[in-house]
Tab-separated table of C-alpha atoms in Angstrom:
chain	number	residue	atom	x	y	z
A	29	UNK	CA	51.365	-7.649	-66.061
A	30	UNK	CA	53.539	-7.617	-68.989
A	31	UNK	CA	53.481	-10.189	-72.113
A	32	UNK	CA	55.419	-13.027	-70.567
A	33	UNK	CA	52.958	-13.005	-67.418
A	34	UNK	CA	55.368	-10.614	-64.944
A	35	UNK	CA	53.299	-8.777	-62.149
A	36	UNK	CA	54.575	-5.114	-62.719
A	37	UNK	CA	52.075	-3.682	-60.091
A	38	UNK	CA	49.034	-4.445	-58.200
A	39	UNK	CA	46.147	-2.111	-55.974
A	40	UNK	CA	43.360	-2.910	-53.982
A	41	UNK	CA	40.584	-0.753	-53.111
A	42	UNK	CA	38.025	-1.307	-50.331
A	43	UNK	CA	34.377	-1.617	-50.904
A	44	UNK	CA	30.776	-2.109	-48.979
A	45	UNK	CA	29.213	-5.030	-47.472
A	46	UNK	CA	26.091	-5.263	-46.424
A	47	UNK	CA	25.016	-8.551	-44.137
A	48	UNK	CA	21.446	-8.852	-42.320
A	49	UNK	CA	21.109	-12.651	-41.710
A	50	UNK	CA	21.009	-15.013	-44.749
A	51	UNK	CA	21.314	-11.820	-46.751
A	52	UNK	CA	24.449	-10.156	-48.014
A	53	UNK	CA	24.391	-7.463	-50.528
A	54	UNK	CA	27.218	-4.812	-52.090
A	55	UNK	CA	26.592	-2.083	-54.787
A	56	UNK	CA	27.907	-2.107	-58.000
A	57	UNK	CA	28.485	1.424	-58.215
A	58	UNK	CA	30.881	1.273	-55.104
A	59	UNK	CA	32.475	-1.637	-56.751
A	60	UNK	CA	33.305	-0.019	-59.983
A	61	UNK	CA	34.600	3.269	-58.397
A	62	UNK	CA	37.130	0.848	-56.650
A	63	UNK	CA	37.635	-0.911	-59.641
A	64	UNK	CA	38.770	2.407	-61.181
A	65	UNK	CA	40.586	3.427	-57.914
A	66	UNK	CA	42.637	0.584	-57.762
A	67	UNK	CA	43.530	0.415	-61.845
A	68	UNK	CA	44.888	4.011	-61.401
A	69	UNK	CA	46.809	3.051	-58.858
A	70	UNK	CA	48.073	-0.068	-60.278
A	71	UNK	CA	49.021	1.624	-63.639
A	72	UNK	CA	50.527	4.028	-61.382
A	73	UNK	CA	52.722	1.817	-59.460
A	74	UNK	CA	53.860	-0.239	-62.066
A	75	UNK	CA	54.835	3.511	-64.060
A	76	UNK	CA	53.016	2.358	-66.748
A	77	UNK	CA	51.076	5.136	-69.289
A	78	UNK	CA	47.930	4.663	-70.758
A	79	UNK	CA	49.231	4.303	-74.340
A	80	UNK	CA	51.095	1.450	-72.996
A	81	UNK	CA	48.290	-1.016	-71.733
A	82	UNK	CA	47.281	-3.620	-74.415
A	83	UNK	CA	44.118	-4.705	-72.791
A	84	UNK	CA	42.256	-5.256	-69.746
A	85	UNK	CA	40.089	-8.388	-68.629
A	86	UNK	CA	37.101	-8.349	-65.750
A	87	UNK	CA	37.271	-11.339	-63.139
A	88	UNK	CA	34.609	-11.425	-59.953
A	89	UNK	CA	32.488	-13.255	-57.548
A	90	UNK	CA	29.640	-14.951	-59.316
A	91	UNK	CA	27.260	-12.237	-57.214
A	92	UNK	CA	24.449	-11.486	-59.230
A	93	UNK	CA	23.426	-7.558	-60.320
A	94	UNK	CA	20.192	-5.815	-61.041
A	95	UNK	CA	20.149	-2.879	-63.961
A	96	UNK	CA	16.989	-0.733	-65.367
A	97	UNK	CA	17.090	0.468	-68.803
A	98	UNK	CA	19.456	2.846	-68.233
A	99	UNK	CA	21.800	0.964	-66.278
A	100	UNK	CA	21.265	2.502	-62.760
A	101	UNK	CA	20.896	-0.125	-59.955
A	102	UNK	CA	17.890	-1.524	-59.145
A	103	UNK	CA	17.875	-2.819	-55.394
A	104	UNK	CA	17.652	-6.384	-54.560
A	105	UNK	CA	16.916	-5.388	-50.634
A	106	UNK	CA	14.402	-5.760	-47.938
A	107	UNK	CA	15.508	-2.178	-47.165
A	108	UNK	CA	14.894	-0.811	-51.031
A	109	UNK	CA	18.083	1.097	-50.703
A	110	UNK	CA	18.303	1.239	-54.604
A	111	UNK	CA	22.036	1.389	-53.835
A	112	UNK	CA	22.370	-2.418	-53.085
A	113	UNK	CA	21.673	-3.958	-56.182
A	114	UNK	CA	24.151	-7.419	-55.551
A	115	UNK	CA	22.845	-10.504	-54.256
A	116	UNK	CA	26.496	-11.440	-53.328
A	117	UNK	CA	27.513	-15.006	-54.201
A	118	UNK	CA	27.470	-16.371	-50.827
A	119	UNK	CA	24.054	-15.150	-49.748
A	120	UNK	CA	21.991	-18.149	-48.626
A	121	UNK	CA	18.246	-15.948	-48.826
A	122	UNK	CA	17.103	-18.653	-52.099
A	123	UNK	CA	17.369	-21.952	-50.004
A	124	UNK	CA	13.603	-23.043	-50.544
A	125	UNK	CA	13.765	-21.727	-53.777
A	126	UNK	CA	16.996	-24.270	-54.912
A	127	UNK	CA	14.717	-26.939	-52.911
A	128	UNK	CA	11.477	-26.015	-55.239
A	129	UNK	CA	13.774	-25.752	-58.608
A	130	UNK	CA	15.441	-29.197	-57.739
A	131	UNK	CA	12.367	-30.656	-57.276
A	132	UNK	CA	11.250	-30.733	-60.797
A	133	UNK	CA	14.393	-33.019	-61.744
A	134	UNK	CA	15.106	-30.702	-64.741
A	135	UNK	CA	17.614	-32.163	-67.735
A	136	UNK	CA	19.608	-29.327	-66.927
A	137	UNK	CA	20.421	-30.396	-63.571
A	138	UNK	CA	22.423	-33.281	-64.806
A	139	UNK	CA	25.190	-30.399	-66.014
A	140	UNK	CA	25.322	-29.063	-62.100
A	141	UNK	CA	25.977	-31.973	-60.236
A	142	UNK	CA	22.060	-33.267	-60.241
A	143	UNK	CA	21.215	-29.905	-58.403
A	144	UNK	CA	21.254	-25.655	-58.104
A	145	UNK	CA	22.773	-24.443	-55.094
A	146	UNK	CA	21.362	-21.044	-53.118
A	147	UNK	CA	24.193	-19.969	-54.619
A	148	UNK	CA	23.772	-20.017	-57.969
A	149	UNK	CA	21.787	-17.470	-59.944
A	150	UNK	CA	18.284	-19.036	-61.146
A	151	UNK	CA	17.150	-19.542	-57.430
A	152	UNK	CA	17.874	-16.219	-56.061
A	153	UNK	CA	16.230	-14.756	-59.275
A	154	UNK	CA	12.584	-16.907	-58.162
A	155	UNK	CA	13.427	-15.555	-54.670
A	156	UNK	CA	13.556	-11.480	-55.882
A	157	UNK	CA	10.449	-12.364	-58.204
A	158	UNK	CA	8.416	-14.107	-55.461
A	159	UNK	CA	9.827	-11.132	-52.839
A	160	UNK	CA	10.072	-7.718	-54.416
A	161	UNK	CA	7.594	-7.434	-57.477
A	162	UNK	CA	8.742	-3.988	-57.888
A	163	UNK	CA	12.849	-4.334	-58.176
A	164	UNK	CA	11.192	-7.137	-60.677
A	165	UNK	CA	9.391	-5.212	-62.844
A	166	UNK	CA	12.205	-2.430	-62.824
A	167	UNK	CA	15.035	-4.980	-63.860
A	168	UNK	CA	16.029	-4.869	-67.281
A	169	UNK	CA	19.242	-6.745	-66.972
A	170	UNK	CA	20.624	-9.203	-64.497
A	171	UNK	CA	23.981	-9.995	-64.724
A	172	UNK	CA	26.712	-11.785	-63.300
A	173	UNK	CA	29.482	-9.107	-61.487
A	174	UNK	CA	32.305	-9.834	-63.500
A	175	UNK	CA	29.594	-9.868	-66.830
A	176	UNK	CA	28.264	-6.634	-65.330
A	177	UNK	CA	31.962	-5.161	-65.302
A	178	UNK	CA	32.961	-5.729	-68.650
A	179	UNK	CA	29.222	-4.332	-69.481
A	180	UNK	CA	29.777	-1.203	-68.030
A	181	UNK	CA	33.309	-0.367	-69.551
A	182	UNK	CA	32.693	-1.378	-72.836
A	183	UNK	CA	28.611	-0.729	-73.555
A	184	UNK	CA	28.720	-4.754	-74.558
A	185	UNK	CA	26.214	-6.483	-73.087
A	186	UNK	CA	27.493	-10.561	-74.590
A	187	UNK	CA	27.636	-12.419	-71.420
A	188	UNK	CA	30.703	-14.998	-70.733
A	189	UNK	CA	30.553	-19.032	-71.201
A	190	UNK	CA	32.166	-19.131	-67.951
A	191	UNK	CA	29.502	-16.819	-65.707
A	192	UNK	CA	26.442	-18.504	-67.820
A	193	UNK	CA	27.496	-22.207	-68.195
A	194	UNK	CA	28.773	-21.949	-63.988
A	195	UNK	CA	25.682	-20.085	-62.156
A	196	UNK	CA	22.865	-19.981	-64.667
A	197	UNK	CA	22.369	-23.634	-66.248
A	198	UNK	CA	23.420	-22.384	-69.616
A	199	UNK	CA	24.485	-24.871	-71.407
A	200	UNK	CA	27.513	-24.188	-73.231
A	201	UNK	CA	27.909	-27.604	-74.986
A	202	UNK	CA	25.586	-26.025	-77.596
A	203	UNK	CA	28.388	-23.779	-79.024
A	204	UNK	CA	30.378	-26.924	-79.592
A	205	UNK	CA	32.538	-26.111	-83.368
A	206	UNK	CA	32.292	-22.883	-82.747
A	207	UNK	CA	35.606	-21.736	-80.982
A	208	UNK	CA	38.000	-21.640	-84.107
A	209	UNK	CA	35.635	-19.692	-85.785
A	210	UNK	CA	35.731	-16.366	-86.979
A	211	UNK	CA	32.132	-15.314	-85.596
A	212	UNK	CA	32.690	-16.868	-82.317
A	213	UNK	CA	33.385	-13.464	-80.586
A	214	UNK	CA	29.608	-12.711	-80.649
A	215	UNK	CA	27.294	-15.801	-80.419
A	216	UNK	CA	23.494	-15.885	-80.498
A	217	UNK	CA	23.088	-17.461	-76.897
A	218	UNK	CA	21.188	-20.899	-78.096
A	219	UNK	CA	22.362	-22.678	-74.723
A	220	UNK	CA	19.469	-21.659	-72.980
A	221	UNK	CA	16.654	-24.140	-71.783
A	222	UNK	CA	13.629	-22.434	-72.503
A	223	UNK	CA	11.483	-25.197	-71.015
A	224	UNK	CA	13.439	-25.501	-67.598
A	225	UNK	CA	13.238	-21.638	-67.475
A	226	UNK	CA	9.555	-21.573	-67.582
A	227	UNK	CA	8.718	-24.598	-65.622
A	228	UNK	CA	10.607	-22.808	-62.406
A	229	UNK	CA	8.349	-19.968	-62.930
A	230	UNK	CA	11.018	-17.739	-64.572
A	231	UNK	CA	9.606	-17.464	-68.347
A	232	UNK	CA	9.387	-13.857	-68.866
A	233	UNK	CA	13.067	-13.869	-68.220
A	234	UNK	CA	12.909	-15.995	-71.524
A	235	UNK	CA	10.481	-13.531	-73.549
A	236	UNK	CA	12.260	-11.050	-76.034
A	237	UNK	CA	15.367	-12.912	-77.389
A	238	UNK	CA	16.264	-13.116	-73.050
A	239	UNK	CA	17.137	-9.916	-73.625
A	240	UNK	CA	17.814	-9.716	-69.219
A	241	UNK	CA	19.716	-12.663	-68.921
A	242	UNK	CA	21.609	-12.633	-72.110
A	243	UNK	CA	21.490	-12.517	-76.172
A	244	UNK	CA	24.756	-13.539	-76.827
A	245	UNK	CA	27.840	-15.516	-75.160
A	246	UNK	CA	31.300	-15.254	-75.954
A	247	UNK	CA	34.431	-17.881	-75.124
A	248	UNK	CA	36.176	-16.403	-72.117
A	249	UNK	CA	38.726	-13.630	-73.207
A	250	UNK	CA	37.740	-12.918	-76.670
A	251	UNK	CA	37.724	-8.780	-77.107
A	252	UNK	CA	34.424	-7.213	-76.540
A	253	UNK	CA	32.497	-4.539	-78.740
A	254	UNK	CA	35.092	-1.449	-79.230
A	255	UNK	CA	37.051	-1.839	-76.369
A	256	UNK	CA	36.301	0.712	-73.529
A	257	UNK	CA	34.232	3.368	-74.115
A	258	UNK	CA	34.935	7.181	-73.257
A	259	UNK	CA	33.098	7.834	-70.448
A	260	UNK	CA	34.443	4.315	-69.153
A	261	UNK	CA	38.285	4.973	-70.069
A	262	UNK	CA	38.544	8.290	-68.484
A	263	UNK	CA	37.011	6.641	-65.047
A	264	UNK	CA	39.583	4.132	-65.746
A	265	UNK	CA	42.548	6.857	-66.335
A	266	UNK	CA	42.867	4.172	-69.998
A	267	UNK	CA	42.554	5.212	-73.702
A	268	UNK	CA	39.206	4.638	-75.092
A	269	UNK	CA	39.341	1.540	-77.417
A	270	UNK	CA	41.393	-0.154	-75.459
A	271	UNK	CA	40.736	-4.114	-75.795
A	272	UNK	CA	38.514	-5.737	-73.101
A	273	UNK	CA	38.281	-9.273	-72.595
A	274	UNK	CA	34.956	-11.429	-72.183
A	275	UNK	CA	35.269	-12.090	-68.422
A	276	UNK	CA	35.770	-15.454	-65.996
A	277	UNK	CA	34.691	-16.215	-62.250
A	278	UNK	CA	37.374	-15.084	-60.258
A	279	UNK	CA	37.973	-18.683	-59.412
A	280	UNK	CA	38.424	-19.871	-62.418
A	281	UNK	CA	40.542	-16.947	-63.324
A	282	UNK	CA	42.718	-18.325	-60.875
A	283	UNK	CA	42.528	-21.746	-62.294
A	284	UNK	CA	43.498	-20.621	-66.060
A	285	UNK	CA	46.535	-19.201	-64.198
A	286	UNK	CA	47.635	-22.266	-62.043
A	287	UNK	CA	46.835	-25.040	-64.626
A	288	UNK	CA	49.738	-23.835	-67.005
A	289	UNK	CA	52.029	-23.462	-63.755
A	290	UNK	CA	54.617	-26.587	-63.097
A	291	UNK	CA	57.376	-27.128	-61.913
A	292	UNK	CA	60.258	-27.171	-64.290
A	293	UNK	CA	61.466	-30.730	-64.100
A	294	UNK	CA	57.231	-31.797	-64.393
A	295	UNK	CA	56.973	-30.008	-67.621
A	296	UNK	CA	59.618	-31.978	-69.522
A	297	UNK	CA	57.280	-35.311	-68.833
A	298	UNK	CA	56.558	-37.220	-71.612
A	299	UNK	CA	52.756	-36.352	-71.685
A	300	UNK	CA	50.818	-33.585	-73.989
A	301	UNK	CA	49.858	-30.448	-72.757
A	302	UNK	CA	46.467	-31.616	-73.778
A	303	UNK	CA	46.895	-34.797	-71.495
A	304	UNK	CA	48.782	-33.347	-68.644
A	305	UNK	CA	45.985	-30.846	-67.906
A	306	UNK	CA	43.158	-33.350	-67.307
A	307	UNK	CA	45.316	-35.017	-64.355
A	308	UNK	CA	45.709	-31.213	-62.605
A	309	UNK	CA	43.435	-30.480	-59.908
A	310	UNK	CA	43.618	-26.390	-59.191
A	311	UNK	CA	42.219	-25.037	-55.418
A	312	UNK	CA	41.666	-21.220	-55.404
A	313	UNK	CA	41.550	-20.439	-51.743
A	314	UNK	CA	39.571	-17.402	-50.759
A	315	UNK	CA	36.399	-17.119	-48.485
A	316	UNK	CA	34.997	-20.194	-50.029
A	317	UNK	CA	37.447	-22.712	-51.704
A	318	UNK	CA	37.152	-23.847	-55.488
A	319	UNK	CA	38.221	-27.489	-56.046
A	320	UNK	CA	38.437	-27.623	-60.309
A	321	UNK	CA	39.811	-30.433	-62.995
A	322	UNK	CA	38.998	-30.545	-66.406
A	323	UNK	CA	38.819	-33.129	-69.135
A	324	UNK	CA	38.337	-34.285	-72.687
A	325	UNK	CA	35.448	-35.680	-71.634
A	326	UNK	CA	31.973	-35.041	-69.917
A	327	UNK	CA	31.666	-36.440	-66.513
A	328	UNK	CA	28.892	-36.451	-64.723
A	329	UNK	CA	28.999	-36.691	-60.169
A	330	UNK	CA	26.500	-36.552	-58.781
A	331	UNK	CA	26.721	-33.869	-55.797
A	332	UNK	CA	29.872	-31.881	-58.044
A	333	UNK	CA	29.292	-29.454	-59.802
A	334	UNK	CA	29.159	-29.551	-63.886
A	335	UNK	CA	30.438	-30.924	-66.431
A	336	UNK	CA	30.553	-27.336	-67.706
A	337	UNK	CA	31.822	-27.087	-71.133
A	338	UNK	CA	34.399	-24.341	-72.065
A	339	UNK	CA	33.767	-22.980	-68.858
A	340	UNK	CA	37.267	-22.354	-67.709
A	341	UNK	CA	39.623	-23.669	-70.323
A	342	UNK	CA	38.087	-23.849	-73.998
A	343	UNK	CA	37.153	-27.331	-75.450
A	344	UNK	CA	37.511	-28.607	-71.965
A	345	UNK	CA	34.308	-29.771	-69.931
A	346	UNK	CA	35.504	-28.465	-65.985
A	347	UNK	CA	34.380	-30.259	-63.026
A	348	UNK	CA	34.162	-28.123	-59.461
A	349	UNK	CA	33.756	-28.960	-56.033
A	350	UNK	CA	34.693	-26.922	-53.056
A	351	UNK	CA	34.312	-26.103	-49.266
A	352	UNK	CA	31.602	-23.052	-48.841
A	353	UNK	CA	33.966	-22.162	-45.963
A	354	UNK	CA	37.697	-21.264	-45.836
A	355	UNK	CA	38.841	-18.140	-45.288
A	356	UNK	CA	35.378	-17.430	-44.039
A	357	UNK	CA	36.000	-20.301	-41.464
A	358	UNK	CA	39.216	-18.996	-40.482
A	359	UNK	CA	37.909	-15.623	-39.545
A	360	UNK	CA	35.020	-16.882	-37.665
A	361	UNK	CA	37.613	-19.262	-35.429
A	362	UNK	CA	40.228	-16.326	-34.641
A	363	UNK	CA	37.004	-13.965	-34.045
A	364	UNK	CA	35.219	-16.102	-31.822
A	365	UNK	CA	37.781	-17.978	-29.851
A	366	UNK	CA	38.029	-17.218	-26.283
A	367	UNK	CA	41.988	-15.286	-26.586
A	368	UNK	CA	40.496	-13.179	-29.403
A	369	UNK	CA	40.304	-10.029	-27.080
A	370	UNK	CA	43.810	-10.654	-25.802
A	371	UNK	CA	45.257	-11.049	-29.067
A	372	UNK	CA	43.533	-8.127	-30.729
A	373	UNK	CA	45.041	-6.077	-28.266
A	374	UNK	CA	48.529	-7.738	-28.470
A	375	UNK	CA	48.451	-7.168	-32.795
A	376	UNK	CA	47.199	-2.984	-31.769
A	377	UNK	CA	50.280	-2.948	-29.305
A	378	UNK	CA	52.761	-3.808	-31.649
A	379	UNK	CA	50.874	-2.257	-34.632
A	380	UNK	CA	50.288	-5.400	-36.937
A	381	UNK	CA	47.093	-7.124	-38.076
A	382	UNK	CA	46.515	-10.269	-35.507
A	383	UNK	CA	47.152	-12.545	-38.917
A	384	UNK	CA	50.684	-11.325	-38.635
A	385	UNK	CA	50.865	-11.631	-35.107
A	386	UNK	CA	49.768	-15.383	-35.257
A	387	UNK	CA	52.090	-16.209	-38.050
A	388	UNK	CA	54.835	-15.037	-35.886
A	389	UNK	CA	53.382	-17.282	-33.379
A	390	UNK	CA	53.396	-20.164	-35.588
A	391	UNK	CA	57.111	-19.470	-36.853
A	392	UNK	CA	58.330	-19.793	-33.375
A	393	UNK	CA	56.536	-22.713	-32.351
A	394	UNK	CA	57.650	-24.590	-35.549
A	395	UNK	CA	61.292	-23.194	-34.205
A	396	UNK	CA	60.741	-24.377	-30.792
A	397	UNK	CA	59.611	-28.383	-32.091
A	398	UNK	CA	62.169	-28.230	-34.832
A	399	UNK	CA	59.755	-28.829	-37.466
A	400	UNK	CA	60.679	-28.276	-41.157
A	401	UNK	CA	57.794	-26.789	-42.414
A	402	UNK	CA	54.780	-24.552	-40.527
A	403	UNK	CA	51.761	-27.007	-41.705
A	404	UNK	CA	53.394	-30.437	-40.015
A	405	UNK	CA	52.671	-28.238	-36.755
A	406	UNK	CA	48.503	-29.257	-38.016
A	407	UNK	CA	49.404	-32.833	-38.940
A	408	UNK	CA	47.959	-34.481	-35.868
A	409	UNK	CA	44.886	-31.735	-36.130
A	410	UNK	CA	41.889	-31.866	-38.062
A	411	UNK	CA	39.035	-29.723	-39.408
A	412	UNK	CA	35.605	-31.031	-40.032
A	413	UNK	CA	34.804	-28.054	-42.705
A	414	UNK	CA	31.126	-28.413	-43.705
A	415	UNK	CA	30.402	-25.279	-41.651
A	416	UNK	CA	28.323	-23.406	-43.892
A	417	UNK	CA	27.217	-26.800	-45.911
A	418	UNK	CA	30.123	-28.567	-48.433
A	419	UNK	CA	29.637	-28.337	-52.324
């Protein structure tokens, strides 16, 4: 992008799944070779130099990644292939753990809805301890992905308000005062609940400084360490020193985006930016869908998620909701409907993916019923969407 938000170029770059039942797993090394793939290609496309790039930021699921001392991958498996070391977000494996931790009725809880889901990061940490002593004892870090990211490009291990207040109870209201300050780059992480920690059975995560789950927290976006290291900016085809940006959920990367983006004639209304962004509600659509609004004020649902403090926008408690299953949903309709076959082989006939064959489909059904728009063709149709649960 350039400084007034244009998209100059964009790459994508394919990486590893692994899915065995309730558990899904990638590799981080796979990811970051695409990572670095798909910026040289970007940087290419756009015709933009190395010189030119003024800074980089990390945005990813919320999976969560095991690192030794040395930063190889430690494997979170059944199989102990040492080269899946993500627990990706979506894995369900740490249901009876979530059950066990939301049991105890924990203060924290209040600042997740009243509960942890599988999803989030303290449960599926109880499930590797309980389940693989030795990845446990090999871990020296644990990160979230897009933590993990920014980690291994810049050598800086500060974790982000977003990833820690979101997945792993931190609680971020503790760092109140402290955004307009100079120091608040690099802040000793005192949002942690030592108590809660230990209570779950997760205290030695908690012994020296919590050194594995993270020292220090910075506000989304502020620059990390030195910018990218060597070995990091010649994977990256960048100049070393290159500012890199404490990194978001890539959710709530995609709220920061849309909360700023109205319509012209909306903008002009008589309320403050400050006012007008506590009556937005952003959806980031993806596998899973993000429901987020923020406010001025704490509030506290029970069943929704937070209220997460600085989390998305700073100074700004965000409350999130969501559907488990979108995109997810929408793949496992088209793939097990009974014209699936047929259609596949219509989309390899005329060389398209079957999404673009359908869309066609839709286009000339909305022709044929003179509709104005493709989604009245759904108004009189419905989907029930707590397929995989409903946050």
């Amino acid at each position: 992008f350039d400084e007034k938000g244009k998209l100059l170029g964009s790459a994508s770059s394919p990486i590893q799944i692994w899915k065995e039942k309730d558990c899904i797993e990638q590799s981080s090394t796979d990811i970051w070779l695409a990572v670095c793939t798909a910026v040289k290609s970007a940087c290419s496309l756009a015709n933009v130099a190395a010189e030119d790039v003024a800074g980089l930021g990390f945005a990813a699921t919320c999976s969560l990644v095991a690192v030794d001392a040395d930063g190889s991958p430690v494997s979170v498996s059944w199989s102990a292939d040492a080269r899946r070391n993500i627990i990706v977000w979506m894995d369900h494996r740490a249901v009876d753990q979530a059950d066990r931790i939301n049991a105890r009725n924990s203060p924290v809880l209040q600042y997740c809805g009243g509960g942890v889901s599988p999803e989030m990061q303290a449960p599926k940490l109880l499930w590797v301890k309980e389940n693989l002593q030795e990845s446990w004892s090999m871990a020296c870090r644990w990160m979230d992905l897009s933590d993990w990211l920014a980690y291994r490009a810049t050598g800086d291990d500060t974790r982000s308000l977003c990833t820690t207040v979101c997945k792993w109870t931190y609680l971020g209201h503790a760092h109140m005062g402290q955004w307009r300050e100079l120091d608040s780059r690099d802040m000793e992480a005192c949002g942690w609940d030592e108590v809660f920690w230990e209570e779950i059975g997760l205290g030695d995560l908690v012994e020296g400084n919590r050194a594995k789950i993270g020292r220090s927290v910075a506000f989304p976006g502020h620059a990390l360490g030195s910018g990218l290291t060597p070995t990091s900016a010649k994977e990256l085809g960048l100049l070393p020193g290159t500012p890199v940006g404490t990194s978001l959920i890539d959710a709530h990367a995609g709220g920061v985006g849309v909360m700023e983006s109205v319509p012209e004639a909306e903008s002009k209304a008589d309320l403050s930016d400050e006012e007008a962004i506590c009556r937005r509600m952003v959806l980031v659509c993806g596998t899973s869908t993000c429901h987020m609004a923020v406010s001025k004020n704490k509030l506290f649902i029970p069943g929704v998620w937070g209220p997460f403090w600085s989390a998305m926008i700073p100074e700004y408690w965000l409350t999130e909701g969501g559907q488990s299953a979108t995109g997810a949903l929408l793949d496992y309709i088209v793939e097990n409907h009974a014209a699936a076959p047929l259609l596949a082989n219509h989309a390899a006939s005329q060389s398209v993916s079957i999404f673009e064959l359908l869309n066609k489909i839709l286009l000339s059904m909305a022709h044929e019923q003179n509709i104005p728009f493709l989604s009245a063709l759904s108004q009189d149709t419905h989907v029930l969407p707590d397929f995989h649960g409903n946050r």
